[in-house]
XYZ file of C-alpha atoms in Angstrom:
493
model
C 61.283 59.359 98.756
C 61.571 59.728 94.992
C 63.176 62.876 93.839
C 62.744 64.113 90.287
C 64.496 62.080 87.656
C 66.764 64.959 86.784
C 68.353 64.811 90.211
C 68.623 61.053 90.567
C 72.400 60.790 90.397
C 72.971 63.926 92.444
C 70.734 62.915 95.310
C 73.205 60.544 96.938
C 75.715 63.360 97.243
C 73.245 65.351 99.331
C 72.856 62.753 102.099
C 75.386 62.391 104.905
C 75.007 58.615 104.851
C 78.225 57.723 106.648
C 80.029 58.946 109.719
C 83.155 59.567 107.686
C 81.922 61.608 104.738
C 85.189 63.456 104.948
C 87.302 60.314 104.948
C 90.701 60.745 103.289
C 90.834 60.013 99.589
C 93.275 57.163 100.210
C 90.718 55.312 102.300
C 88.054 55.794 99.636
C 90.277 54.284 96.970
C 91.094 51.360 99.260
C 87.344 50.783 99.326
C 87.329 50.628 95.534
C 90.165 48.091 95.480
C 88.526 45.852 98.082
C 85.094 46.089 96.455
C 86.532 45.421 92.986
C 88.334 42.303 94.264
C 85.047 41.060 95.733
C 83.209 41.798 92.507
C 85.836 39.854 90.588
C 85.336 36.836 92.854
C 81.563 36.839 92.463
C 81.548 37.250 88.683
C 84.564 35.046 88.003
C 83.000 32.056 89.704
C 80.020 32.231 87.409
C 82.218 31.057 84.494
C 85.611 29.824 85.721
C 84.248 26.403 86.726
C 82.725 25.866 83.270
C 86.134 25.274 81.696
C 87.277 23.079 84.590
C 84.095 21.000 84.718
C 85.183 18.127 82.419
C 88.319 17.577 84.523
C 86.377 17.880 87.784
C 83.766 15.439 86.514
C 86.416 12.852 85.737
C 88.249 13.323 89.038
C 85.164 13.229 91.273
C 83.104 10.675 89.366
C 80.170 12.948 88.501
C 77.527 11.551 86.195
C 76.556 13.406 83.025
C 73.100 14.012 84.501
C 74.449 15.543 87.727
C 77.422 17.584 86.508
C 75.227 20.604 85.776
C 74.866 21.122 89.530
C 78.432 22.427 89.641
C 77.067 25.512 87.867
C 73.410 25.384 88.885
C 74.033 25.129 92.645
C 75.997 28.388 92.592
C 73.495 30.189 90.371
C 70.446 29.111 92.387
C 71.900 30.031 95.773
C 73.330 33.312 94.523
C 70.242 34.429 92.621
C 67.676 33.094 95.059
C 69.185 34.736 98.150
C 70.194 38.128 96.736
C 67.226 40.053 98.141
C 67.798 38.540 101.572
C 71.476 39.408 101.226
C 70.549 43.032 100.576
C 68.413 43.147 103.702
C 71.119 41.493 105.811
C 73.659 43.997 104.517
C 71.573 46.899 105.742
C 70.787 45.306 109.088
C 74.363 44.241 109.956
C 76.161 47.106 108.240
C 77.564 46.966 104.741
C 81.228 46.672 105.767
C 80.563 43.915 108.294
C 78.473 41.967 105.789
C 81.182 42.527 103.186
C 83.858 40.963 105.409
C 81.644 38.047 106.465
C 80.808 37.389 102.820
C 84.474 37.397 101.822
C 85.517 35.022 104.604
C 82.624 32.644 103.875
C 83.339 32.733 100.160
C 87.012 31.911 100.752
C 86.227 29.014 103.094
C 83.616 27.508 100.776
C 86.025 27.862 97.827
C 88.715 25.985 99.761
C 86.211 23.236 100.599
C 85.221 22.956 96.946
C 88.831 22.772 95.822
C 89.487 19.986 98.325
C 86.303 18.065 97.466
C 86.581 14.286 97.428
C 83.180 13.578 95.893
C 80.359 15.206 93.906
C 78.163 15.943 96.926
C 80.957 17.826 98.702
C 81.725 19.765 95.544
C 78.094 20.706 94.851
C 77.577 21.711 98.480
C 80.636 23.960 98.391
C 79.389 25.611 95.200
C 76.026 26.273 96.841
C 77.784 27.806 99.860
C 79.760 30.034 97.538
C 76.450 31.261 96.148
C 75.064 31.897 99.638
C 77.995 34.104 100.627
C 78.073 35.774 97.203
C 74.429 36.776 97.733
C 75.492 38.757 100.812
C 78.769 39.983 99.355
C 77.497 41.465 96.091
C 74.858 43.885 97.530
C 77.213 44.906 100.348
C 79.987 45.700 97.867
C 77.793 47.886 95.655
C 76.284 49.617 98.692
C 79.752 50.423 100.074
C 80.789 51.884 96.751
C 77.657 54.026 96.542
C 77.985 55.471 100.038
C 81.755 55.963 99.961
C 82.064 57.843 96.675
C 79.733 60.836 96.724
C 81.657 63.467 94.722
C 80.371 63.155 91.129
C 83.674 62.857 89.259
C 85.264 60.474 91.760
C 82.043 58.490 91.770
C 82.152 58.209 88.003
C 85.699 56.836 88.046
C 84.873 54.424 90.878
C 81.777 53.057 89.145
C 83.755 52.798 85.918
C 86.409 50.602 87.518
C 83.796 48.540 89.376
C 81.813 48.002 86.176
C 84.964 47.101 84.213
C 85.822 44.396 86.729
C 82.270 43.054 86.675
C 81.900 43.168 82.914
C 85.301 41.667 82.154
C 85.073 39.081 84.937
C 83.011 36.614 82.927
C 85.463 36.691 80.028
C 88.443 36.507 82.376
C 86.815 33.540 84.102
C 87.017 31.581 80.864
C 90.661 32.591 80.382
C 91.641 31.817 83.979
C 89.699 28.567 83.945
C 91.526 27.365 80.852
C 94.983 28.353 82.089
C 94.538 26.984 85.592
C 92.990 23.722 84.430
C 95.708 23.118 81.856
C 98.747 24.132 83.897
C 97.808 23.825 87.598
C 94.800 21.522 87.809
C 91.059 22.084 88.030
C 91.098 22.468 91.844
C 92.963 25.742 91.490
C 89.917 27.242 89.789
C 88.501 27.281 93.341
C 91.684 27.614 95.409
C 92.553 30.838 93.551
C 89.654 32.552 95.316
C 91.310 32.206 98.721
C 94.272 34.603 98.256
C 92.076 37.090 96.404
C 89.536 37.054 99.251
C 92.284 37.409 101.873
C 93.651 40.494 100.090
C 90.144 41.961 99.918
C 89.601 41.327 103.653
C 92.872 43.101 104.452
C 91.788 46.004 102.261
C 88.421 46.101 104.003
C 90.206 47.142 107.211
C 90.692 50.542 105.563
C 87.126 50.787 104.260
C 85.204 53.602 106.004
C 82.854 52.282 108.672
C 79.089 52.506 108.275
C 76.241 52.176 110.733
C 73.741 49.314 110.567
C 70.222 50.401 109.725
C 68.236 50.396 112.959
C 64.529 49.913 113.422
C 64.205 47.376 110.634
C 62.026 45.103 112.735
C 61.652 41.416 111.986
C 62.674 39.911 108.711
C 59.874 39.767 106.155
C 59.741 35.963 106.333
C 56.934 35.544 103.807
C 58.719 37.814 101.340
C 62.027 36.033 101.911
C 60.545 32.589 101.252
C 58.538 33.691 98.220
C 61.388 35.610 96.598
C 63.913 32.840 97.188
C 61.630 30.090 95.880
C 60.342 32.148 92.947
C 63.720 33.386 91.789
C 65.308 29.959 92.199
C 62.498 28.302 90.214
C 62.865 30.756 87.331
C 66.661 30.457 87.209
C 66.444 26.659 87.425
C 63.888 26.632 84.607
C 66.243 28.648 82.407
C 69.011 26.166 83.123
C 66.806 23.145 82.370
C 65.550 24.736 79.146
C 68.995 24.302 77.633
C 69.059 20.469 77.671
C 65.291 19.787 77.720
C 63.853 22.517 75.481
C 61.388 25.281 76.318
C 58.358 23.098 75.694
C 59.329 20.426 78.234
C 56.716 19.996 80.998
C 59.392 20.362 83.681
C 60.550 23.695 82.245
C 57.032 25.044 81.771
C 56.038 23.933 85.268
C 59.071 25.599 86.855
C 58.515 28.812 84.897
C 54.815 28.955 85.753
C 55.499 28.208 89.400
C 58.321 30.735 89.603
C 56.318 33.517 87.981
C 53.339 32.785 90.248
C 55.533 32.877 93.364
C 57.101 36.167 92.288
C 53.649 37.637 91.602
C 52.525 36.643 95.094
C 55.786 38.093 96.417
C 54.959 41.453 94.822
C 51.502 41.453 96.450
C 52.989 40.593 99.845
C 55.626 43.316 99.565
C 53.038 46.001 98.860
C 51.273 45.166 102.119
C 54.263 44.303 104.338
C 55.184 46.906 106.994
C 58.918 46.192 106.493
C 59.148 44.707 102.976
C 62.202 42.844 101.775
C 62.022 44.768 98.491
C 60.076 48.033 98.801
C 58.122 48.599 95.609
C 59.391 52.180 95.484
C 62.769 50.725 94.558
C 61.296 49.332 91.328
C 58.698 51.955 90.478
C 61.075 54.869 89.927
C 61.157 55.476 86.174
C 64.910 55.915 85.693
C 65.770 53.082 88.058
C 63.387 50.763 86.222
C 65.080 51.748 82.970
C 68.473 50.875 84.427
C 67.284 47.463 85.614
C 65.642 46.645 82.264
C 68.742 47.779 80.373
C 71.201 45.681 82.356
C 68.934 42.619 82.307
C 68.588 42.639 78.514
C 72.273 43.491 78.084
C 73.224 40.407 80.079
C 70.742 38.242 78.145
C 72.511 39.129 74.902
C 76.094 39.172 76.223
C 76.044 35.819 77.995
C 74.746 34.220 74.821
C 77.514 36.040 72.955
C 80.218 34.648 75.269
C 78.794 31.158 74.887
C 78.918 31.259 71.089
C 82.359 32.819 70.902
C 83.603 29.928 73.025
C 81.794 27.346 70.874
C 82.729 28.908 67.524
C 86.405 29.373 68.244
C 86.813 25.826 69.564
C 84.507 23.771 67.333
C 84.878 25.675 64.056
C 88.250 27.433 64.246
C 89.902 24.629 66.214
C 91.207 26.780 69.076
C 92.202 25.160 72.353
C 90.244 26.189 75.461
C 93.123 28.471 76.449
C 93.261 30.083 73.017
C 89.497 30.532 72.999
C 89.641 32.196 76.400
C 92.521 34.437 75.395
C 90.523 35.637 72.385
C 88.061 37.156 74.844
C 90.847 39.348 76.265
C 90.031 41.716 73.383
C 86.521 42.051 74.776
C 87.799 42.538 78.334
C 90.180 45.326 77.268
C 87.443 47.055 75.278
C 85.163 46.842 78.313
C 87.876 48.461 80.423
C 88.174 51.328 77.938
C 84.408 51.811 77.755
C 83.824 51.788 81.507
C 86.809 53.814 82.726
C 87.849 56.105 79.881
C 84.381 56.811 78.467
C 81.631 56.156 81.015
C 83.807 56.889 84.053
C 84.975 60.257 82.764
C 81.566 61.344 81.472
C 79.697 60.359 84.644
C 77.841 63.374 86.004
C 78.571 65.451 82.911
C 75.945 63.896 80.655
C 72.570 62.260 81.188
C 72.730 58.488 81.811
C 70.886 57.773 78.565
C 73.718 59.452 76.672
C 75.893 56.515 77.709
C 73.351 53.701 77.962
C 71.768 54.048 74.518
C 75.013 54.267 72.484
C 76.368 51.396 74.568
C 73.419 49.164 73.714
C 73.661 50.123 70.041
C 77.430 49.514 69.925
C 76.941 46.037 71.408
C 74.141 45.417 68.896
C 76.488 46.387 66.051
C 79.024 43.889 67.364
C 76.409 41.141 67.346
C 75.370 42.123 63.827
C 78.947 41.788 62.566
C 79.034 38.121 63.563
C 75.736 37.315 61.863
C 77.607 37.621 58.543
C 79.820 34.622 59.340
C 79.584 31.473 57.234
C 81.436 28.178 57.324
C 83.532 29.460 54.417
C 84.442 32.831 55.945
C 88.152 33.666 55.793
C 90.268 36.073 57.830
C 87.753 35.574 60.615
C 89.685 37.208 63.465
C 90.435 40.600 61.846
C 87.238 40.900 59.809
C 84.617 39.521 62.187
C 85.758 38.483 65.652
C 87.958 41.438 66.589
C 85.417 44.134 65.581
C 82.621 42.238 67.326
C 84.660 41.790 70.507
C 85.645 45.466 70.544
C 82.130 46.787 69.903
C 80.433 44.529 72.432
C 83.114 45.325 75.007
C 82.785 49.069 74.514
C 79.012 48.757 74.679
C 79.031 46.746 77.898
C 81.562 49.130 79.416
C 79.364 52.129 78.626
C 76.169 50.520 79.952
C 77.261 49.102 83.304
C 78.512 52.223 85.178
C 75.466 54.433 84.537
C 72.989 51.618 85.181
C 74.720 50.741 88.468
C 74.657 54.412 89.454
C 70.995 54.830 88.522
C 69.986 51.643 90.304
C 71.452 52.797 93.625
C 70.989 56.568 93.415
C 68.200 58.461 95.192
C 68.224 55.803 97.924
C 68.043 56.336 101.655
C 69.992 54.038 103.954
C 67.008 51.760 104.548
C 66.612 50.959 100.851
C 70.189 50.950 99.585
C 70.805 47.251 100.233
C 67.542 46.319 98.498
C 68.387 48.464 95.464
C 71.861 46.922 95.228
C 70.369 43.440 95.484
C 67.792 44.221 92.783
C 70.563 45.338 90.432
C 72.576 42.164 91.022
C 69.423 40.044 90.668
C 68.741 41.664 87.285
C 72.198 40.623 86.116
C 71.707 37.062 87.337
C 68.341 36.731 85.611
C 69.754 38.113 82.377
C 72.763 35.799 82.442
C 70.673 32.699 83.161
C 68.030 33.533 80.559
C 70.563 34.536 77.902
C 72.535 31.305 78.123
C 69.426 29.104 78.015
C 67.406 31.086 75.469
C 70.106 31.687 72.885
C 71.519 28.177 73.194
C 68.043 26.775 72.548
C 67.637 29.050 69.506
C 71.011 27.940 68.158
C 70.267 24.240 68.667
C 66.870 24.531 66.956
C 68.302 26.479 64.012
C 71.114 23.939 63.605
C 68.688 21.001 63.567
C 66.377 22.739 61.079
C 69.289 23.549 58.785
C 70.483 19.933 58.781
C 66.954 18.718 58.051
C 66.270 21.153 55.215
C 69.637 21.486 53.471
C 70.852 18.458 51.603
C 74.535 17.627 51.959
C 74.866 20.272 54.666
C 77.996 19.800 56.727
C 77.776 19.789 60.532
C 80.099 22.809 60.590
C 77.866 24.816 58.267
C 74.817 23.875 60.340
C 76.540 24.900 63.575
C 77.596 28.255 62.149
C 74.034 28.819 60.923
C 72.770 28.083 64.439
C 75.260 30.514 65.988
C 74.424 33.336 63.580
C 70.697 32.797 64.094
C 71.091 33.065 67.853
C 73.278 36.155 67.502
C 70.608 37.716 65.286
C 68.177 37.224 68.166
C 70.754 38.812 70.487
C 70.996 41.762 68.109
C 67.209 42.173 68.249
C 67.217 41.981 72.059
C 69.757 44.811 72.268
C 67.756 46.963 69.849
C 64.641 46.313 71.935
C 66.586 47.242 75.061
C 67.568 50.550 73.488
C 63.955 51.297 72.562
C 62.695 50.468 76.053
C 65.516 52.232 77.881
C 65.344 55.463 75.887
C 62.171 56.931 77.438
C 62.940 55.513 80.887
C 66.497 56.771 81.306
C 66.166 60.148 79.588
C 66.914 62.576 82.413
C 68.479 65.934 82.775
C 72.161 66.110 83.562
C 72.878 63.873 86.460
C 74.864 66.198 88.727
C 74.806 69.703 90.035
C 77.763 71.924 89.498
């Protein structure tokens, strides 16, 4: 199955995966629009509710102990069911799964927006995660099989990556604006018209055939992967309030890792595995998955601290804090479409991935110089950091998405797409929990050791310490990714 690494990005172009390989260009670009709208929905809902949560908590009577489930329910269902979603996408057909996912996501969003109590709200968020777990692999699979010409494929992956990378930042902006001017319920209602537009666009998406001969679902693999992934993600979430040494966190982590280890053993022996090990064991694909996981670890911590710093130290409103991240979103758009998109197929993937990781690391490093007394913060620190991290993320996402799904036959494409999305989810969950814990510990230590230290100075010290860790993670990612993603030029002329 595995071709040489030098041909990994070209291999998809050599397979007549769809009935309509010669589909008109207009229909292919409709696919990109529909898939990008779906990607926006999935990513946006990971952050848009965060801003609205205080208002939702007050309106629905959530307790402080239970409010986390507004975020956790979505993350657990989405992350835990991704591998099953990839298998379902292949078995039903990627376009059919795509449409079902969109409709289900819209309905569950409407239910959440109309919630009259916490249980209804949490249940709707979990349902959103269920349908997102089917939608995300189907969307990436459709993009991979529709765009096969190298230059068009580069542009398509660039746009798709820009939407995905900027979606988290835009979620904070949209959440602030909608909560302040329309009400928190619109943070969920807004998904309905977007999903309807994507469903209408899906009517023009080229049809694909379901993968036949898949046999029965790998039930053991499905249960183990869902439970293991959910336990790990839940542990990351609990580490934020409880600390990494809490028995509950350690127990969840140990149990999750054990379940995933058993899952790997089961998959090696299963006749029809949920996640074929060949998907993970390809050198360049493994490099792509490691790169995007570590990138998301660092970037989700970065977003968290930008939000905290601008609001608690600079005194920005939630809307102003969100709008500051527009700089990052625009830089991501430039990196993914005008740099990575145009160079796709012309240079080796590592030529984009490594500079992208290093650019993001430089952005993190710029913010480690902040102090409570820093002046001219926006032009001297924030703007350069937002631009560099945005350019870096924009350069990393398109080639890693392409590598993760290239060299795949139709049977494995859904699994590869799911693995890529799962890597992002793990990175996001770990980054938020890990770096927030580092910041909290550094803040407490600073207050304990420095006499007459102000709370602001301690908070800034905590943020810069966590960002220093993020800088180190990105450097480590570059070192790990370099030997794994070094390939010959990714396309044949």
